[in-house]
CSV table of C-alpha atoms in Angstrom, one decimal:
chain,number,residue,atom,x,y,z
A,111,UNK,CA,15.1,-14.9,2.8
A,112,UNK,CA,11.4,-14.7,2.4
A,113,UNK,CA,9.9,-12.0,0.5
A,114,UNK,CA,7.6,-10.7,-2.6
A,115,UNK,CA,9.1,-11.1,-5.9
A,116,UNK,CA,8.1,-9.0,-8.8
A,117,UNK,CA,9.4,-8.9,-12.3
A,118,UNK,CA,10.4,-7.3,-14.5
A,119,UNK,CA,10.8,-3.5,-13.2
A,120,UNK,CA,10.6,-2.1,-16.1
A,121,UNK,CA,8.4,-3.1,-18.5
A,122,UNK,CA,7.2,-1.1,-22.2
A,123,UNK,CA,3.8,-1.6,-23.6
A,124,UNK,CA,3.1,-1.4,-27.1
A,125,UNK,CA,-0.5,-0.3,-27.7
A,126,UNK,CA,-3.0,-3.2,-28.4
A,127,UNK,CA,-0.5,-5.5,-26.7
A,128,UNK,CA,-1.5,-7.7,-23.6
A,129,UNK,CA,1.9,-7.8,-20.9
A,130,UNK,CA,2.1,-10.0,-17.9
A,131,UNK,CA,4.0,-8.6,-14.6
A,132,UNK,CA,5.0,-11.6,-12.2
A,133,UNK,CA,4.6,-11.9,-8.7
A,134,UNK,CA,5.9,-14.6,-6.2
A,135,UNK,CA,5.5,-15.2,-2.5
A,136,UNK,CA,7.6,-17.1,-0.4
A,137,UNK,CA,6.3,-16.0,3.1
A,138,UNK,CA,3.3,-18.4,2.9
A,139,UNK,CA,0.7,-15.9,2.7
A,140,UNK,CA,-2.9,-16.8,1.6
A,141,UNK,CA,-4.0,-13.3,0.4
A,142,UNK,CA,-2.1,-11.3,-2.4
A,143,UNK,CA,-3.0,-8.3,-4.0
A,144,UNK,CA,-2.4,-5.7,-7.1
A,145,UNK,CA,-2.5,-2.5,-6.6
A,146,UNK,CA,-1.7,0.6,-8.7
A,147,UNK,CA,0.0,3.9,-8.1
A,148,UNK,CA,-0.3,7.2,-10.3
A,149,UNK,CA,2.5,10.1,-10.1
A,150,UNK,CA,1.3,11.4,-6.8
A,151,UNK,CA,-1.6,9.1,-5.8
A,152,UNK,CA,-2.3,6.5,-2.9
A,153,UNK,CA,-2.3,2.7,-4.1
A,154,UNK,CA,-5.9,1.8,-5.6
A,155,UNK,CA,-6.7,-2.0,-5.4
A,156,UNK,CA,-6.9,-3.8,-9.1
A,157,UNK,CA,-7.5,-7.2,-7.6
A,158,UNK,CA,-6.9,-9.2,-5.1
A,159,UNK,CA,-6.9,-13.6,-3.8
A,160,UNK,CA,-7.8,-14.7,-0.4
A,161,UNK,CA,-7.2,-17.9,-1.4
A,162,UNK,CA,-5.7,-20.2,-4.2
A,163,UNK,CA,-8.2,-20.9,-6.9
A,164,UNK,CA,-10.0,-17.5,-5.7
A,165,UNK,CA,-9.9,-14.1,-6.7
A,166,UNK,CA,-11.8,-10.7,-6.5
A,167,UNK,CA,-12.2,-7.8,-8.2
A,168,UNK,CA,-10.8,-4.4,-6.6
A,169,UNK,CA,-12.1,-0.7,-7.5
A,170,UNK,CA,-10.8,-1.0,-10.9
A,171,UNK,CA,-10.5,-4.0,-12.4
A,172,UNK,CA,-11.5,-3.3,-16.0
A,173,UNK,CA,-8.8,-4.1,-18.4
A,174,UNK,CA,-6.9,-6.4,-16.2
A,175,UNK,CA,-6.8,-10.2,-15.2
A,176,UNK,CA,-5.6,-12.3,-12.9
A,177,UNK,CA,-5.1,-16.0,-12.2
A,178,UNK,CA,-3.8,-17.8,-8.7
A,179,UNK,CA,-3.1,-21.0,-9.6
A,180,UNK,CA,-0.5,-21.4,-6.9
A,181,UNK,CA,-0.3,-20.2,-3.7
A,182,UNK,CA,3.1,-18.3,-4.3
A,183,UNK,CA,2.1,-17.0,-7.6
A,184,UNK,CA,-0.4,-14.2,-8.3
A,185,UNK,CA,0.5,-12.4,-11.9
A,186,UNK,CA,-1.3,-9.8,-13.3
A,187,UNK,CA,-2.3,-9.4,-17.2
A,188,UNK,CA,-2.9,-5.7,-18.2
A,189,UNK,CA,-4.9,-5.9,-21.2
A,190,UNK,CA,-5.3,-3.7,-24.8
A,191,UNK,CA,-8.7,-3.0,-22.7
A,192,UNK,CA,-6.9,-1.1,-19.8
A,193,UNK,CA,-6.6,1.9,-21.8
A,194,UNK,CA,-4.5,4.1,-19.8
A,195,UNK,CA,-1.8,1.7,-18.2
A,196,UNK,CA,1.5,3.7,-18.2
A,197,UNK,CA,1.6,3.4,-13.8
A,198,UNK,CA,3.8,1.9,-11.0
A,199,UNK,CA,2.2,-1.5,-10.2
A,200,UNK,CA,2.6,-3.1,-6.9
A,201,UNK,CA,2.2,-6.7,-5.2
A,202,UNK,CA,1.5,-7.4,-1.3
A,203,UNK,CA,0.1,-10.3,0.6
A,204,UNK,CA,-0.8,-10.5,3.8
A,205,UNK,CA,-0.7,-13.6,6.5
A,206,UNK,CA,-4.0,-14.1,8.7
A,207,UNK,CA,-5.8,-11.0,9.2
A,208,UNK,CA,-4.3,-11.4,13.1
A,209,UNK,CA,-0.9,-10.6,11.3
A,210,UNK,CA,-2.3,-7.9,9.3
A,211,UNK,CA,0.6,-6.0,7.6
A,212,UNK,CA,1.2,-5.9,3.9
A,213,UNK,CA,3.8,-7.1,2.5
A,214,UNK,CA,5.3,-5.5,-1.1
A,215,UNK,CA,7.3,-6.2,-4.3
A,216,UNK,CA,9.7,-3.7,-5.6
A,217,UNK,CA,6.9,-2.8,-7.8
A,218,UNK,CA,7.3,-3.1,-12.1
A,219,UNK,CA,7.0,0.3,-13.8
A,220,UNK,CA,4.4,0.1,-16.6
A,221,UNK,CA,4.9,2.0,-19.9
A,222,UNK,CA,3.1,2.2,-23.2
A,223,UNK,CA,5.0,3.3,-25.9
B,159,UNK,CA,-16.6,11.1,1.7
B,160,UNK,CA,-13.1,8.6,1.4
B,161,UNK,CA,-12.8,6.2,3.8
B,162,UNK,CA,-9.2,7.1,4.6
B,163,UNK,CA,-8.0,10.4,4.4
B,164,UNK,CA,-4.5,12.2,4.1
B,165,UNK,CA,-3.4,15.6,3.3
B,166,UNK,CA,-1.4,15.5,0.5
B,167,UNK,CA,0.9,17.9,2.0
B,168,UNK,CA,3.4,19.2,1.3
B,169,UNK,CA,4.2,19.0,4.7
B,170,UNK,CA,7.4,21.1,4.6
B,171,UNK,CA,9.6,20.6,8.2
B,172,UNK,CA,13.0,22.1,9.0
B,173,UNK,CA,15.8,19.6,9.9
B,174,UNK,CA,15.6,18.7,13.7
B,175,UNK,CA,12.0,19.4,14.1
B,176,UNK,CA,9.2,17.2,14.7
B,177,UNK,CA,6.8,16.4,11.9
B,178,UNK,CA,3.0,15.6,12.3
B,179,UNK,CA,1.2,13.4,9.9
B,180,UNK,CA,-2.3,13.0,10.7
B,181,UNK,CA,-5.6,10.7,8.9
B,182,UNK,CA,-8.8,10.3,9.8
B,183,UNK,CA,-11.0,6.6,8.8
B,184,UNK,CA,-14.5,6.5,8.4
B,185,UNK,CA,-15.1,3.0,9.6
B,186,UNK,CA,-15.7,3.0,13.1
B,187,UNK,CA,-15.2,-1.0,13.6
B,188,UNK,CA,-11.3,-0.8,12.4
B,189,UNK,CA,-9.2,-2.2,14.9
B,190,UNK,CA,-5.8,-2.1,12.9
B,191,UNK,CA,-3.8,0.7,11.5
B,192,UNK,CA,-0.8,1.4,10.0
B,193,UNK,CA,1.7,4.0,8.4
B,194,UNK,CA,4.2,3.1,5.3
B,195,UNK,CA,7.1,5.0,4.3
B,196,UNK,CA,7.3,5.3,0.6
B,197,UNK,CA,10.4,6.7,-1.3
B,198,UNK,CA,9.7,8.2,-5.0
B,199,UNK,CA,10.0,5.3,-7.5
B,200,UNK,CA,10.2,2.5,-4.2
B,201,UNK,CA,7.8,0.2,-2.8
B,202,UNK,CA,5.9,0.9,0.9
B,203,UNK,CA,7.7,0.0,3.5
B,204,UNK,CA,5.9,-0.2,7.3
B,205,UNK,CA,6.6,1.8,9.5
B,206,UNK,CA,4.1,1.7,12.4
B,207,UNK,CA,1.5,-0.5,13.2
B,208,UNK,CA,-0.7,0.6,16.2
B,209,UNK,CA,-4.3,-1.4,17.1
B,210,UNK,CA,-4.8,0.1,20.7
B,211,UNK,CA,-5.8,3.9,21.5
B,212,UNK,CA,-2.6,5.9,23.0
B,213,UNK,CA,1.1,6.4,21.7
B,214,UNK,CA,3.0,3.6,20.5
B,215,UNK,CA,6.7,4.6,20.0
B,216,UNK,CA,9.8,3.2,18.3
B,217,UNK,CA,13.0,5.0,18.4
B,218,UNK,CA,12.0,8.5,16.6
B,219,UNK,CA,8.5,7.4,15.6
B,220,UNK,CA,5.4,8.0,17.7
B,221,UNK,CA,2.1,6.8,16.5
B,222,UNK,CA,-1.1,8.0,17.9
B,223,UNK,CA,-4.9,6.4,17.7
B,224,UNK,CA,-7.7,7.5,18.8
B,225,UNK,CA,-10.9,5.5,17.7
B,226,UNK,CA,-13.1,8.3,19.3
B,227,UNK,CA,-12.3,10.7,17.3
B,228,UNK,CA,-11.1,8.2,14.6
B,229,UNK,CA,-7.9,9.5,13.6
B,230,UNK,CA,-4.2,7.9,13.8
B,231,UNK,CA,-1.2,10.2,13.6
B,232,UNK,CA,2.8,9.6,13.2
B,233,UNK,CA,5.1,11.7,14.7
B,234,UNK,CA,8.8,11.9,13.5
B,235,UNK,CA,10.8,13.3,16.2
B,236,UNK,CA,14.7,15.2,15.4
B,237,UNK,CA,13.4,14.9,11.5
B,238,UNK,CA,16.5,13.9,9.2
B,239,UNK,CA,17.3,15.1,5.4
B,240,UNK,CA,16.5,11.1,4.9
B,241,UNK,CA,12.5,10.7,6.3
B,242,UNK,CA,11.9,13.3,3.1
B,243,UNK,CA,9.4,10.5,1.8
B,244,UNK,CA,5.4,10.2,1.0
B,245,UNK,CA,3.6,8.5,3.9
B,246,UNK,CA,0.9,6.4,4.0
B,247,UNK,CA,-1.5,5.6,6.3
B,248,UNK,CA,-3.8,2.0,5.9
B,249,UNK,CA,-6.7,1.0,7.8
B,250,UNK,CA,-7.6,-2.4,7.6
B,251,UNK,CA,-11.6,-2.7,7.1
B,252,UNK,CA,-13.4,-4.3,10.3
B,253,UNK,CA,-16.2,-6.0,8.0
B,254,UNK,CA,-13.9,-7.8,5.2
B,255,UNK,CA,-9.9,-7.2,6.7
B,256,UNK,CA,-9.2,-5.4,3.8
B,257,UNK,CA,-6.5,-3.3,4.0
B,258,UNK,CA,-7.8,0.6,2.9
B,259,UNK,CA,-5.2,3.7,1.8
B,260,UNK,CA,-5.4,6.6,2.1
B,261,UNK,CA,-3.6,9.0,-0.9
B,262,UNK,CA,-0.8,9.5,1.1
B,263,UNK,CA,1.1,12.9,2.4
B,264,UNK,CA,4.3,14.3,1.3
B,265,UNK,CA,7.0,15.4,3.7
B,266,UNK,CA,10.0,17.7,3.1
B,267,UNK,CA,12.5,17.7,5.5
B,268,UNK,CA,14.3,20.8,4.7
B,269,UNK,CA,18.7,21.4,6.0
């Protein structure tokens, strides 16, 4: 079955640590993007790839990084920068903007500790 | 001003009623929009996408556009205990494709 991959769900951030959170496509789909969710928020854009060897910055990139080495691959490094990173982080991608929908992970829940 | 906007509810809704979920864009060029279904703790899922002004319906869902007055709404018809969710409306940006969100609105369905 195609689909978005994240991993892990859970995940717990010690402070001045860097943590990874993985994300893998198998639906083909050039464009891929972070996004994060606060307790009772909409989704605000972290970053996001049109492209492999591409990326962009969203509204609020500082403290985090990307790479997208691969076309099915797009993880996400929150950094001892991000200061405030205990959120619900999600992955999409999208086809051709004349298949528009998003596409999501399950999402990895982000916790400092 | 956003450039998608939601109440944040709650929209509270007895069983068996119809619920109304409205958002307005700011970007007159959109041509695609779209509502998601989010459970607490879950990932979005689509609901309804709609690109042409007029109803578009799927079983109890009914989504409305209307790029004059640039707003999009979702209907739930017969509301069930289980559309209790937060939904979300997206509007995918004319100038770029990007998809834009809007904060979302909260719906009780209440027995």
């Amino acid at each position: 079955d195609g689909g978005i991959t994240q991993s892990p769900k859970y995940l717990f951030r010690k402070e001045g640590q860097n943590v990874t959170l993985s994300c893998e496509q198998n639906l083909n789909h050039d464009a891929m993007y972070w996004y994060r969710q606060d307790p009772g928020q909409g989704l605000r854009l972290i970053y996001y790839s049109q492209i492999v060897n591409d990326f962009q910055k969203g509204d609020i990139a500082e403290g985090y990084s990307v790479s997208r080495e691969k076309k099915e691959s797009f993880p996400l490094t929150v950094t001892s920068a991000q200061k405030n990173p205990t959120a619900f982080y999600l992955c999409a991608s999208r086809g051709t903007h004349y298949v528009p929908r998003a596409f999501f992970g399950q999402g990895t829940r982000l916790t400092v500790v | 001003q956003k450039e998608v906007e939601q109440n944040s509810g709650p929209l509270s809704v007895p069983e068996g009623a119809i619920a109304s979920l409205n958002c307005t864009y700011s970007d007159r060029g959109s041509q695609s929009f779209f509502w998601y279904r989010q459970y607490s703790g879950k990932s979005p899922e689509l609901i309804m996408s709609i690109y042409s002004n007029g109803d578009k319906e799927d079983g109890r869902f009914t989504a409305q556009l209307n790029k004059a007055s640039q707003y999009v709404s979702l209907l739930i018809r017969d509301s069930q205990p289980s559309d209790s969710a937060t939904y979300l409306c997206a509007v995918m940006r004319d100038s770029n494709y990007q998809l834009i969100w809007g904060a979302g609105t909260k719906l009780i369905i209440k027995p």
